[in-house]
Amino acid sequence: MAAKKQVEGIVMLHNLYTRLENVLPMPEPGQRAELDLGCGDGEYALALAERRPDVYVIAADMLLGRVRKVQKRVLRDHLTNLHVLKSESRVLISRTIPDAFLDRVNLLCPDPWPKAKHRCHRLITSDIMMQFARILKPDGVFHFSTDNAEYLEIADRTVAESGLFVPSDLSLIADVADIKTGFELLWESEGKTVTHRAWRKL
Ligand SMILES: C[S@@+](CC[C@H](N)C(=O)[O-])C[C@H]1O[C@@H](n2cnc3c(N)ncnc32)[C@H](O)[C@@H]1O
């Protein structure tokens, strides 16, 4: 438990070797579980946790200010099924989350890092696809959205090349199609189109 530090109930992941079961209560056997990766102000995770109290939801972001905001809503609305982590995404998915843990990973409007010198910061890589496949249950879903055409192309190509997922129609995310994240609303207010994709783990 040494790695667990609570800030108003937020779990802070500082240690590369922390296992999720040591810092969070685990879902019940068979309980549906979802991750909102890079959750920002947590609109997706909060809306999901509120409408589906039977779903175990994790909201994770590396910025303390953002996860604090989410945790305040968790406390205000008594959302016992939403767990808030301050964590770097690559560490969380490659080390902390157990195998076959999640039904859906949501990566919504991640930073596209359009400048060539920043491309190394992009989350979508072949390595990440292997980790998504590892942490998803069989038939688990990878849900992605972006307003950036180049990042969409990169995501399509990277997922296809991984050979670990099959493209799906949006029926796999129909239950959350009405949830708009803060960044989705922002891009739409600027006249941009946010495209959603869903892939099913093979
Ligand atoms: C553009 S915002 C999108 C937030 C939210 N998903 C939405 O759609 O409104 C990207 C978020 O990812 C977080 N983020 C970026 N890189 C990250 C990383 N490597 N680990 C954890 N969080 C990260 C940022 O702090 C930011 O909150």
Coordinates of C-alpha atoms and ligand atoms in Angstrom, one line a residue:
M1 CA 0.0 0.0 0.0
A2 CA 3.0 2.3 0.1
A3 CA 2.2 3.7 -3.4
K4 CA -1.3 4.8 -2.4
K5 CA -1.6 8.4 -1.4
Q6 CA -5.1 9.9 -1.1
V7 CA -5.8 13.4 -2.1
E8 CA -9.5 13.9 -1.3
G9 CA -10.0 10.3 -2.3
I10 CA -7.9 10.4 -5.5
V11 CA -5.5 7.5 -5.9
M12 CA -2.1 8.8 -7.0
L13 CA 0.1 6.3 -8.9
H14 CA 3.7 7.2 -8.3
N15 CA 5.3 3.8 -8.4
L16 CA 5.8 1.9 -11.6
Y17 CA 5.2 -1.4 -10.0
T18 CA 1.9 -0.6 -8.3
R19 CA -0.8 -3.2 -9.0
L20 CA -4.4 -2.0 -9.3
E21 CA -5.6 -4.5 -6.8
N22 CA -3.4 -2.9 -4.1
V23 CA -4.9 0.6 -4.5
L24 CA -8.5 0.1 -5.6
P25 CA -11.4 -2.1 -4.6
M26 CA -11.8 -4.7 -7.4
P27 CA -15.0 -5.2 -9.4
E28 CA -17.3 -8.0 -8.4
P29 CA -16.8 -11.2 -10.5
G30 CA -18.5 -10.7 -13.8
Q31 CA -19.0 -7.0 -13.2
R32 CA -18.6 -4.8 -16.3
A33 CA -15.6 -2.5 -16.2
E34 CA -14.5 0.6 -18.2
L35 CA -11.6 2.9 -18.4
D36 CA -11.7 6.6 -19.4
L37 CA -8.0 7.2 -20.3
G38 CA -6.9 10.8 -20.3
C39 CA -10.3 11.6 -18.8
G40 CA -9.8 15.4 -18.7
D41 CA -12.7 16.8 -16.6
G42 CA -14.2 13.3 -16.7
E43 CA -17.5 14.0 -18.5
Y44 CA -17.5 10.5 -20.0
A45 CA -16.7 8.6 -16.9
L46 CA -19.1 10.7 -14.7
A47 CA -22.0 10.3 -17.2
L48 CA -21.4 6.6 -17.5
A49 CA -21.0 6.0 -13.8
E50 CA -24.1 7.9 -13.1
R51 CA -26.3 6.1 -15.6
R52 CA -24.8 2.7 -15.0
P53 CA -24.3 2.1 -11.2
D54 CA -23.6 -1.5 -12.0
V55 CA -20.5 -0.6 -14.1
Y56 CA -17.1 -0.3 -12.5
V57 CA -15.5 2.8 -13.9
I58 CA -12.0 4.2 -13.8
A59 CA -11.2 7.8 -14.7
A60 CA -7.4 8.5 -15.1
D61 CA -5.4 11.6 -16.1
M62 CA -1.9 12.8 -15.3
L63 CA -3.0 16.3 -14.4
L64 CA -4.0 16.7 -10.7
G65 CA -6.2 19.7 -11.3
R66 CA -8.3 17.6 -13.7
V67 CA -8.7 14.5 -11.6
R68 CA -9.5 16.8 -8.6
K69 CA -12.4 18.2 -10.5
V70 CA -13.7 14.7 -11.3
Q71 CA -13.2 13.5 -7.7
K72 CA -15.2 16.5 -6.4
R73 CA -18.2 15.4 -8.6
V74 CA -17.7 11.8 -7.4
L75 CA -18.0 12.9 -3.8
R76 CA -20.9 15.3 -4.5
D77 CA -22.9 12.8 -6.4
H78 CA -22.0 9.8 -4.2
L79 CA -20.7 7.8 -7.2
T80 CA -19.3 4.7 -5.5
N81 CA -18.6 2.9 -8.8
L82 CA -16.2 5.6 -10.2
H83 CA -12.6 5.4 -9.2
V84 CA -10.3 8.3 -9.9
L85 CA -6.6 7.9 -10.6
K86 CA -3.9 10.4 -11.1
S87 CA -1.6 8.5 -13.4
E88 CA 0.4 8.5 -16.6
S89 CA -1.5 6.6 -19.2
R90 CA 1.4 4.3 -20.5
V91 CA 2.3 3.3 -17.0
L92 CA -1.3 2.6 -16.0
I93 CA -2.1 0.4 -19.0
S94 CA 1.2 -1.4 -19.3
R95 CA 1.9 -2.2 -15.7
T96 CA -0.9 -1.4 -13.3
I97 CA -4.1 -2.8 -14.8
P98 CA -4.4 -6.6 -14.8
D99 CA -4.9 -8.8 -17.8
A100 CA -8.4 -9.1 -19.2
F101 CA -9.8 -6.6 -16.7
L102 CA -11.9 -4.2 -18.9
D103 CA -14.9 -4.4 -21.2
R104 CA -14.1 -1.1 -22.8
V105 CA -11.2 1.3 -23.0
N106 CA -12.2 4.8 -24.0
L107 CA -9.5 7.1 -25.4
L108 CA -11.5 10.3 -26.2
C109 CA -10.1 13.3 -27.9
P110 CA -6.5 12.6 -26.9
D111 CA -3.9 15.2 -27.7
P112 CA -3.0 14.7 -31.4
W113 CA 0.5 16.3 -31.1
P114 CA 0.4 17.5 -34.7
K115 CA 4.0 19.0 -34.7
A116 CA 6.6 16.6 -36.0
K117 CA 8.9 17.2 -33.0
H118 CA 6.1 16.2 -30.6
R119 CA 5.0 13.0 -32.3
C120 CA 6.8 10.8 -29.8
H121 CA 4.1 12.0 -27.2
R122 CA 1.2 10.4 -29.2
L123 CA -0.4 7.6 -27.3
I124 CA -1.5 5.5 -30.2
T125 CA 1.4 3.2 -31.0
S126 CA 1.8 -0.5 -31.8
D127 CA 3.0 -1.0 -28.3
I128 CA -0.1 0.6 -26.8
M129 CA -2.3 -1.5 -28.9
M130 CA -0.7 -4.6 -27.4
Q131 CA -1.4 -3.2 -23.9
F132 CA -5.0 -2.4 -24.8
A133 CA -5.4 -6.0 -26.1
R134 CA -3.9 -7.3 -22.8
I135 CA -6.1 -5.3 -20.4
L136 CA -9.3 -5.9 -22.4
K137 CA -11.5 -9.0 -21.9
P138 CA -12.2 -11.2 -24.9
D139 CA -14.5 -9.2 -27.2
G140 CA -13.6 -6.0 -25.3
V141 CA -13.9 -2.7 -27.1
F142 CA -11.5 0.0 -27.9
H143 CA -13.4 3.3 -28.3
F144 CA -11.5 6.2 -29.8
S145 CA -12.5 9.7 -30.9
T146 CA -10.7 12.6 -32.4
D147 CA -11.2 15.8 -34.4
N148 CA -7.8 15.4 -36.1
A149 CA -7.9 13.8 -39.5
E150 CA -4.2 12.8 -39.4
Y151 CA -4.5 11.2 -35.9
L152 CA -7.6 9.3 -37.1
E153 CA -5.7 7.9 -40.0
I154 CA -2.8 7.0 -37.7
A155 CA -5.2 5.3 -35.3
D156 CA -6.9 3.3 -38.2
R157 CA -3.6 2.2 -39.5
T158 CA -2.0 1.3 -36.2
V159 CA -5.0 -0.7 -35.0
A160 CA -5.2 -2.5 -38.3
E161 CA -1.5 -3.3 -38.4
S162 CA -1.6 -4.6 -34.8
G163 CA -3.9 -7.5 -36.0
L164 CA -5.4 -7.5 -32.5
F165 CA -8.7 -5.8 -33.2
V166 CA -11.4 -5.8 -35.8
P167 CA -13.2 -2.6 -36.9
S168 CA -16.8 -2.5 -35.7
D169 CA -19.8 -0.4 -36.5
L170 CA -20.8 2.1 -33.8
S171 CA -23.3 -0.3 -32.2
L172 CA -20.6 -1.2 -29.7
I173 CA -20.7 2.3 -28.4
A174 CA -24.3 3.1 -29.1
D175 CA -25.1 3.1 -25.3
V176 CA -22.7 6.1 -24.9
A177 CA -23.2 7.8 -28.2
D178 CA -25.0 10.7 -26.5
I179 CA -22.2 11.4 -24.1
K180 CA -20.0 14.4 -25.2
T181 CA -16.7 15.1 -23.5
G182 CA -15.5 18.6 -22.7
F183 CA -13.1 18.6 -25.6
E184 CA -15.7 17.1 -28.0
L185 CA -18.0 20.0 -27.1
L186 CA -15.2 22.5 -27.5
W187 CA -14.2 21.2 -31.0
E188 CA -17.8 21.2 -32.1
S189 CA -18.3 24.7 -30.9
E190 CA -15.4 25.6 -33.2
G191 CA -17.1 23.9 -36.1
K192 CA -14.9 20.8 -36.1
T193 CA -16.2 17.3 -36.5
V194 CA -15.3 14.7 -33.9
T195 CA -15.2 11.2 -35.3
H196 CA -15.7 8.1 -33.1
R197 CA -14.4 4.7 -33.8
A198 CA -15.0 1.3 -32.1
W199 CA -12.9 -1.8 -32.5
R200 CA -13.5 -5.2 -31.0
K201 CA -10.7 -7.3 -29.6
L202 CA -10.1 -10.4 -31.6
Ligands
LIG1 C1 -7.3 16.9 -25.1 S1 -7.6 16.3 -23.4 C2 -9.1 15.3 -23.6 C3 -9.8 15.1 -22.3 C4 -11.1 14.3 -22.4 N1 -10.8 12.9 -22.7 C5 -12.1 14.9 -23.3 O1 -12.3 14.4 -24.3 O2 -12.6 16.0 -22.9 C6 -6.4 15.1 -23.2 C7 -6.2 14.7 -21.7 O3 -5.3 13.7 -21.7 C8 -4.4 13.9 -20.6 N2 -3.1 13.3 -20.9 C9 -2.3 13.6 -22.0 N3 -1.3 12.8 -22.0 C10 -1.4 12.0 -21.0 C11 -0.6 10.9 -20.4 N4 0.5 10.5 -21.0 N5 -1.0 10.3 -19.3 C12 -2.2 10.7 -18.7 N6 -3.0 11.7 -19.1 C13 -2.6 12.3 -20.3 C14 -4.3 15.4 -20.5 O4 -3.9 15.8 -19.2 C15 -5.7 15.8 -20.8 O5 -6.6 15.9 -19.7

